[in-house]
CSV table of N, CA and C in Angstrom, one decimal:
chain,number,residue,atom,x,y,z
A,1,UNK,N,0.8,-1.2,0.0
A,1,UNK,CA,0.0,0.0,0.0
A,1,UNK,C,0.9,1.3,0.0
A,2,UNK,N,1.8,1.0,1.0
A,2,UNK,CA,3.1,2.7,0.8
A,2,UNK,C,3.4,2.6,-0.7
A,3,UNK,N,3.8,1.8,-1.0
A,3,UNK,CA,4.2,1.6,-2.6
A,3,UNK,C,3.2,2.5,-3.8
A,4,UNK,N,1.8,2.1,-3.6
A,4,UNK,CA,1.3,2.9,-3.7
A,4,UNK,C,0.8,3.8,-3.4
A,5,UNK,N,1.0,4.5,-2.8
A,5,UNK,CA,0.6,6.1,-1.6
A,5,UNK,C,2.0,6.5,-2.6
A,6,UNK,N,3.2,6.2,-2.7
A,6,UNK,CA,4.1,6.6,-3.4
A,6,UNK,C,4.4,7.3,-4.8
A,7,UNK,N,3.6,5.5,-5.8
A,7,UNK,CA,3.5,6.3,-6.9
A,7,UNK,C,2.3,6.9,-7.3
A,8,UNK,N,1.1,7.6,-6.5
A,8,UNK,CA,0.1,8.1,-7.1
A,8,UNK,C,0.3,9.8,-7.7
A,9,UNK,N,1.2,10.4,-6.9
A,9,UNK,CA,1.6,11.6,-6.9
A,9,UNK,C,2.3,11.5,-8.5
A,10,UNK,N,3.0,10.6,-8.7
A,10,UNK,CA,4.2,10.7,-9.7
A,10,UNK,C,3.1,10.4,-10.2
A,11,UNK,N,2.8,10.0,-10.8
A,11,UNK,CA,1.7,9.4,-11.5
A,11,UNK,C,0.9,10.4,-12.4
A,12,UNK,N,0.2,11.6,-11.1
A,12,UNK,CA,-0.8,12.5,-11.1
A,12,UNK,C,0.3,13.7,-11.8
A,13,UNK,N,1.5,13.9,-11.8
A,13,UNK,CA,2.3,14.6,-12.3
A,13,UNK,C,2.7,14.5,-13.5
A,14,UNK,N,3.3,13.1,-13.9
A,14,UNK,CA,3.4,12.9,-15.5
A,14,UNK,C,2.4,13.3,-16.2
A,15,UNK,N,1.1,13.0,-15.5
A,15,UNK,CA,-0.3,13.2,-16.3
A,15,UNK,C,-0.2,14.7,-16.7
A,16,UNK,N,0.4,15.7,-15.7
A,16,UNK,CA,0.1,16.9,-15.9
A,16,UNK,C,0.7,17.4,-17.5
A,17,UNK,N,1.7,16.8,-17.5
A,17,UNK,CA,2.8,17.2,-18.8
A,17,UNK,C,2.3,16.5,-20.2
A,18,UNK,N,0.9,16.0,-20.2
A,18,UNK,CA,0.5,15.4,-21.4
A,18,UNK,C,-0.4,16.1,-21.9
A,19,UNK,N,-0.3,17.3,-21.8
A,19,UNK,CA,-1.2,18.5,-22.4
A,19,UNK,C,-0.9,18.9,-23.4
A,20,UNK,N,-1.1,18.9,-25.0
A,20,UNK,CA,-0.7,19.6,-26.1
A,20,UNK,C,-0.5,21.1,-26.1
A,21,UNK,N,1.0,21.2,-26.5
A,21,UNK,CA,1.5,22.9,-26.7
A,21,UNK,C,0.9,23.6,-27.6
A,22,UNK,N,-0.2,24.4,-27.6
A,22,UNK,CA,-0.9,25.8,-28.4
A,22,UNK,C,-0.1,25.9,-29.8
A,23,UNK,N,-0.7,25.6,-30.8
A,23,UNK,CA,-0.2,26.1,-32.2
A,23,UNK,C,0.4,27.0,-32.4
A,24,UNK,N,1.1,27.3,-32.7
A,24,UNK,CA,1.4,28.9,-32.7
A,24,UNK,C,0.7,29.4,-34.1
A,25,UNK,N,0.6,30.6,-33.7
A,25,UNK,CA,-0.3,31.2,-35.1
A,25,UNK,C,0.5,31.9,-36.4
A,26,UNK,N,0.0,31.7,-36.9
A,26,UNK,CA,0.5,32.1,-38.3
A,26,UNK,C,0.5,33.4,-38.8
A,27,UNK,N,1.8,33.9,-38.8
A,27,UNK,CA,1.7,35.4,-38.8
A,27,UNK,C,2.2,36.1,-40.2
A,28,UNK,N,1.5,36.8,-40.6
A,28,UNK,CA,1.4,37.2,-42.2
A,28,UNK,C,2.6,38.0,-42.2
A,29,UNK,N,3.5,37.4,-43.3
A,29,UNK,CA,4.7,37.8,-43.7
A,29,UNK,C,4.8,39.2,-44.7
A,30,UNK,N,5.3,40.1,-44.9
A,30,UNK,CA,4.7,41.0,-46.0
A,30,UNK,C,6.8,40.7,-46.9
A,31,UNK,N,7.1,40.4,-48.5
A,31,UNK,CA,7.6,40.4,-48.7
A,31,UNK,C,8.5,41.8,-49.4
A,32,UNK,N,9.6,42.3,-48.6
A,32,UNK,CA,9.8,43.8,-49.0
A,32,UNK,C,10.2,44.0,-50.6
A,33,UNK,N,9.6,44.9,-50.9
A,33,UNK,CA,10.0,45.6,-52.4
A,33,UNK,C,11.1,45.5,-53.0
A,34,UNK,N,11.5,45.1,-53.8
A,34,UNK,CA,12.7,45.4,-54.6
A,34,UNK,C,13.3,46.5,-55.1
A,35,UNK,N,14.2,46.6,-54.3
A,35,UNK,CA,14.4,48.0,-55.4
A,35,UNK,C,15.7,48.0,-56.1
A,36,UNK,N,15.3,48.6,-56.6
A,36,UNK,CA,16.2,49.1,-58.4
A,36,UNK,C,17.0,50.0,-58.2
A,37,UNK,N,18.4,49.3,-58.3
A,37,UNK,CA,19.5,50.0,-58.5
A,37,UNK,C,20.6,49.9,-60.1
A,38,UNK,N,21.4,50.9,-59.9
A,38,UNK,CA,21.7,51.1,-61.1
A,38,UNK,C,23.3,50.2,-60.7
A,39,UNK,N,23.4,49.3,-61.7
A,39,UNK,CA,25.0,48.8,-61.9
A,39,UNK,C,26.3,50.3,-62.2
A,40,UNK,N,26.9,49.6,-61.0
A,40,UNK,CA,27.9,50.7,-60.7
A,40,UNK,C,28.6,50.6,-62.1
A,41,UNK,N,29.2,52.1,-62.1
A,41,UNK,CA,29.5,52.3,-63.3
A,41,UNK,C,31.3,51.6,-63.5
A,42,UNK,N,31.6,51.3,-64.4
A,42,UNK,CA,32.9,51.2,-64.8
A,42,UNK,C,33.2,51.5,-65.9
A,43,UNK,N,35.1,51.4,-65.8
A,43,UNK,CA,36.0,52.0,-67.1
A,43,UNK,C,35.0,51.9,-68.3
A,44,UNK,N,34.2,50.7,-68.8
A,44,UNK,CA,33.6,50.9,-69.8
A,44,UNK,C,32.4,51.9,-70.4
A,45,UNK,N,32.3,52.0,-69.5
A,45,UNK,CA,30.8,52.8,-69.3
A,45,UNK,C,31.4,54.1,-69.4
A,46,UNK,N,32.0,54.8,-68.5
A,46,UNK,CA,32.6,56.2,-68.4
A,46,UNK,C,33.6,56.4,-69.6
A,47,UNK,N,34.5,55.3,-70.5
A,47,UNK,CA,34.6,55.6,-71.6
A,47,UNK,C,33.8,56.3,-72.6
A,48,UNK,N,33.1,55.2,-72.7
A,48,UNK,CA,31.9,55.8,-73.6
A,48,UNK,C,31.1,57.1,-73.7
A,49,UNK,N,30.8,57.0,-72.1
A,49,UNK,CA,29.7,58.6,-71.7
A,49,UNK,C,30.9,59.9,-71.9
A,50,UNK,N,32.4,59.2,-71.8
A,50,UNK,CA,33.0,60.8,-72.1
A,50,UNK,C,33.5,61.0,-73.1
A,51,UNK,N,33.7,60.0,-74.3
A,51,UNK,CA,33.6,60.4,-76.0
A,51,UNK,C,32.4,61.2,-76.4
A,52,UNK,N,31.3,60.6,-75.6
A,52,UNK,CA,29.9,61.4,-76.2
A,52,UNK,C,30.0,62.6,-76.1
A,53,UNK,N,30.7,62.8,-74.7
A,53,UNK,CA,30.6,64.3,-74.3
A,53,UNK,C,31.6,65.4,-74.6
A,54,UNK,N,32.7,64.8,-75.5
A,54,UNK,CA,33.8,65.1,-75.1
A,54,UNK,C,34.5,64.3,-76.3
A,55,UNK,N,34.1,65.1,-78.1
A,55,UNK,CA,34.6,64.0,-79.3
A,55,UNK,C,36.0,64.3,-79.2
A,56,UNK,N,36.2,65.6,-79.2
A,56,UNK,CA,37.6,66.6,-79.5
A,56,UNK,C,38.9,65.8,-78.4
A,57,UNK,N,38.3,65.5,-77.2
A,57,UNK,CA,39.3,65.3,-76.7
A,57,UNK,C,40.1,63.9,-76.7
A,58,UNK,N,41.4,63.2,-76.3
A,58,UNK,CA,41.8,62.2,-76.5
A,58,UNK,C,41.1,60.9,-75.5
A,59,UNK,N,40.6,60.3,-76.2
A,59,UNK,CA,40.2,58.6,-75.4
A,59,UNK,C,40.6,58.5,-73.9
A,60,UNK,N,39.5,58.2,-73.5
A,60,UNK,CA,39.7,57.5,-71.8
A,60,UNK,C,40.9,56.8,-72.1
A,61,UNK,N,41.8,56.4,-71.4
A,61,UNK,CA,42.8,55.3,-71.3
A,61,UNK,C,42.7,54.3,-69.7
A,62,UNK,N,42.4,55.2,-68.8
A,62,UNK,CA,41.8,54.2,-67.2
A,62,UNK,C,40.8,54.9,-66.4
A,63,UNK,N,40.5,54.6,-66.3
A,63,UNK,CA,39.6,55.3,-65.0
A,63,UNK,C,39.3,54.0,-63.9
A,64,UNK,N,38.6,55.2,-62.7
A,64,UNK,CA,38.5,54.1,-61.4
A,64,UNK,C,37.1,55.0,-60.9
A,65,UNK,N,35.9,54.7,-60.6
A,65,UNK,CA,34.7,55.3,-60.7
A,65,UNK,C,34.4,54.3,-58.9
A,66,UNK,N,34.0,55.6,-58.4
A,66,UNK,CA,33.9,55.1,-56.4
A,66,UNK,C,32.8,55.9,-56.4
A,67,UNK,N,31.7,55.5,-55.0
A,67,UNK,CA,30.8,56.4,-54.2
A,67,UNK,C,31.3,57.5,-53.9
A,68,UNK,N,30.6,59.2,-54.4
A,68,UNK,CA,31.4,60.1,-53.3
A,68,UNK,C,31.5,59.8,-52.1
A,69,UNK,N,30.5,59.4,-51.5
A,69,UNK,CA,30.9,58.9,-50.1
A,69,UNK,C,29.6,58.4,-49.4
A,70,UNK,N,29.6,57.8,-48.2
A,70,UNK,CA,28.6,56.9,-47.7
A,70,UNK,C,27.6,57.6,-47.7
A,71,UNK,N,26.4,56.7,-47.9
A,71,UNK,CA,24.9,57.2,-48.7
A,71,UNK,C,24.6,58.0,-49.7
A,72,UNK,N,25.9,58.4,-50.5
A,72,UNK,CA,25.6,59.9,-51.6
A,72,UNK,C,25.5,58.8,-52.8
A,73,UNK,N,24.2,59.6,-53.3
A,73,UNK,CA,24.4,58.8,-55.0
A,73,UNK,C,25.2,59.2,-56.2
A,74,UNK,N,25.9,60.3,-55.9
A,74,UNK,CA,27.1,60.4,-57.0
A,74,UNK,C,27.8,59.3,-56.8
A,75,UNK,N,28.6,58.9,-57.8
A,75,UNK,CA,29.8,58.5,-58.2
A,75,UNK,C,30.7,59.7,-58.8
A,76,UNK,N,31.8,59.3,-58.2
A,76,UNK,CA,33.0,60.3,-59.0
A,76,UNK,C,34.1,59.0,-59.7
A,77,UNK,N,34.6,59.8,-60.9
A,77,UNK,CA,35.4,58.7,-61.7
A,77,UNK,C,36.7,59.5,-62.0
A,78,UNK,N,37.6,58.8,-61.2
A,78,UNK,CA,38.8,59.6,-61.9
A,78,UNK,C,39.8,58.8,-63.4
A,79,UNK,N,40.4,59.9,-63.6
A,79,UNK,CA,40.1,59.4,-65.3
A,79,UNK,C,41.9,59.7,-65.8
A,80,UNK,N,42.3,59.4,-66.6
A,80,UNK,CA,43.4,59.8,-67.6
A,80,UNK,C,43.2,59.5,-68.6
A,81,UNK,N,43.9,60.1,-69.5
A,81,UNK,CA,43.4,60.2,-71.2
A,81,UNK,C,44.5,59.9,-71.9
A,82,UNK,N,44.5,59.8,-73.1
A,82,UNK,CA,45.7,59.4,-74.0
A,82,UNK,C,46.4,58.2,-73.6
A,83,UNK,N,47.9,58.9,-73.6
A,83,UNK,CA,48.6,57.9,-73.3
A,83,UNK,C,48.8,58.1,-71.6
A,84,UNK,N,48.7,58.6,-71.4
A,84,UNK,CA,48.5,59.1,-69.3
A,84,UNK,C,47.9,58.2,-68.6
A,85,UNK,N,48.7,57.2,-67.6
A,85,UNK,CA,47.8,56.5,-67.3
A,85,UNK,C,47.7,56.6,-65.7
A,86,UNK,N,47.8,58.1,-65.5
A,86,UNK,CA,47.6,58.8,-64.1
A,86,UNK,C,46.5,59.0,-64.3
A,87,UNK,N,46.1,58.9,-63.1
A,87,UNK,CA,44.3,59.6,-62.6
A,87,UNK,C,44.2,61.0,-62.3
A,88,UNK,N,44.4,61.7,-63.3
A,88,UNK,CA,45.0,62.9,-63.0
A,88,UNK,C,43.5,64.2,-63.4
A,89,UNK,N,42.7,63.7,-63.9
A,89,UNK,CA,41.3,64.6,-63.8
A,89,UNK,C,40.0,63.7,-63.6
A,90,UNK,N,38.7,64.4,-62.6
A,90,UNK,CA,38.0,63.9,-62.1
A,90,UNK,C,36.4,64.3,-63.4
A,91,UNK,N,35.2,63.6,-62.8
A,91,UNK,CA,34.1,63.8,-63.2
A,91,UNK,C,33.1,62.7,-62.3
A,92,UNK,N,31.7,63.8,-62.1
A,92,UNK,CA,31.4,63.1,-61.0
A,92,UNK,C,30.0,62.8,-62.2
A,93,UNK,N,29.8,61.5,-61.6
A,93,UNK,CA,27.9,60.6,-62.4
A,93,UNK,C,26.8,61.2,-61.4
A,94,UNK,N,25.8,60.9,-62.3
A,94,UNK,CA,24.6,61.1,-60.8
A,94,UNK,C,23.5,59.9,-61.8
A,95,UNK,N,22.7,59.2,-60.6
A,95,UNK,CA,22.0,58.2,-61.4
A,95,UNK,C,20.8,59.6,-62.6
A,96,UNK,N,20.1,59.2,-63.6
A,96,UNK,CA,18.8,60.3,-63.9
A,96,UNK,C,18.2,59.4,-64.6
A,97,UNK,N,16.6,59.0,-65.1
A,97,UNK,CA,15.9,58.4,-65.3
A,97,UNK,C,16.8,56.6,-65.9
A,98,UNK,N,17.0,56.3,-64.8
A,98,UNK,CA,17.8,54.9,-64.9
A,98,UNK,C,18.8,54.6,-65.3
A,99,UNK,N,19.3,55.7,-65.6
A,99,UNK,CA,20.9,55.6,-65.9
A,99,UNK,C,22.1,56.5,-65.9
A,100,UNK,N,23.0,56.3,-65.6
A,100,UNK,CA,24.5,57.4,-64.9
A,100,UNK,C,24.5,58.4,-66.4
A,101,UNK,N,24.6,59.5,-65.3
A,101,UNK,CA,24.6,60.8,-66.2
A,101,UNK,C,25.6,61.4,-65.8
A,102,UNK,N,26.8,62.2,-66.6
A,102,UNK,CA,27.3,63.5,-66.1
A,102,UNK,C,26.8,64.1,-65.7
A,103,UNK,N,27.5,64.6,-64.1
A,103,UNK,CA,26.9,65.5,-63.6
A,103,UNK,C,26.9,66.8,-63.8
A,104,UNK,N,28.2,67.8,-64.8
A,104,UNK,CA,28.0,68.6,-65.5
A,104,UNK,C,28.9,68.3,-66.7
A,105,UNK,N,28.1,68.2,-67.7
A,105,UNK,CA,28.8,67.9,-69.1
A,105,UNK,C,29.6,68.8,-69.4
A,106,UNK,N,29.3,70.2,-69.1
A,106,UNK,CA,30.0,71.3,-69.7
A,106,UNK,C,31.5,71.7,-69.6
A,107,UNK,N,31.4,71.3,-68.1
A,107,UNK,CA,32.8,71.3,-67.6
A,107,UNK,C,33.9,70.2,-67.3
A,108,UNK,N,33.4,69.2,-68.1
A,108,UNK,CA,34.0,67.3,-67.9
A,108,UNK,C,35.0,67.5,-68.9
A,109,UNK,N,35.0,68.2,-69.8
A,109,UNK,CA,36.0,67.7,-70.8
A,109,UNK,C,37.4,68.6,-70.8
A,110,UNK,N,38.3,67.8,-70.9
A,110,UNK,CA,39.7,68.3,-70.3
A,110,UNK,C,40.5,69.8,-71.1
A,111,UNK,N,40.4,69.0,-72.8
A,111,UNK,CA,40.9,69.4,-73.9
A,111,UNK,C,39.7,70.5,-74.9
């Protein structure tokens, strides 16, 4: 009989822990927007945009095209021409209806 008087408790205890744990609910995910960015620009690209702008003067030969700086959406590209293969004059991009633009044409070209 102590034997039982013993395990009734244990008994009445395991039973407690056979309760199913609450579903958890399903909580509506919203998937964020994509957004559209413009492929940073390179030597190739800044070639090009500075013949267009700029027939008279001598061919891109290197450039190196970086963020002005953290958060700013310019780019600046520094450039050498001809045979020069110093980075020796700059020109800064700005994104405009989806694509890198001089930021002032007028004043980009060297020659």
């Amino acid at each position: 009989m102590k034997k039982l008087a013993l395990l009734l408790p244990i008994a009445l205890l395991a039973a407690c822990g056979e309760e199913p744990a609450p579903e958890p609910t399903p909580t509506e995910t919203v998937a964020p927007e994509p957004i559209e960015t413009l492929a940073a620009p390179d030597q190739a690209l800044f070639t090009e945009m500075y013949a267009e702008a700029c027939p008279s003067d001598d061919a891109v030969n290197t450039a190196v095209c970086r963020r002005a700086g953290m958060g700013s959406e310019d780019v600046v590209c520094e450039f050498g021409l001809g045979e020069d293969e110093y980075l020796r004059n700059k020109a800064t991009l700005t994104a405009g209806d989806g694509e890198w633009v001089l930021a002032d044409p007028e004043n980009v070209c060297v020659g």
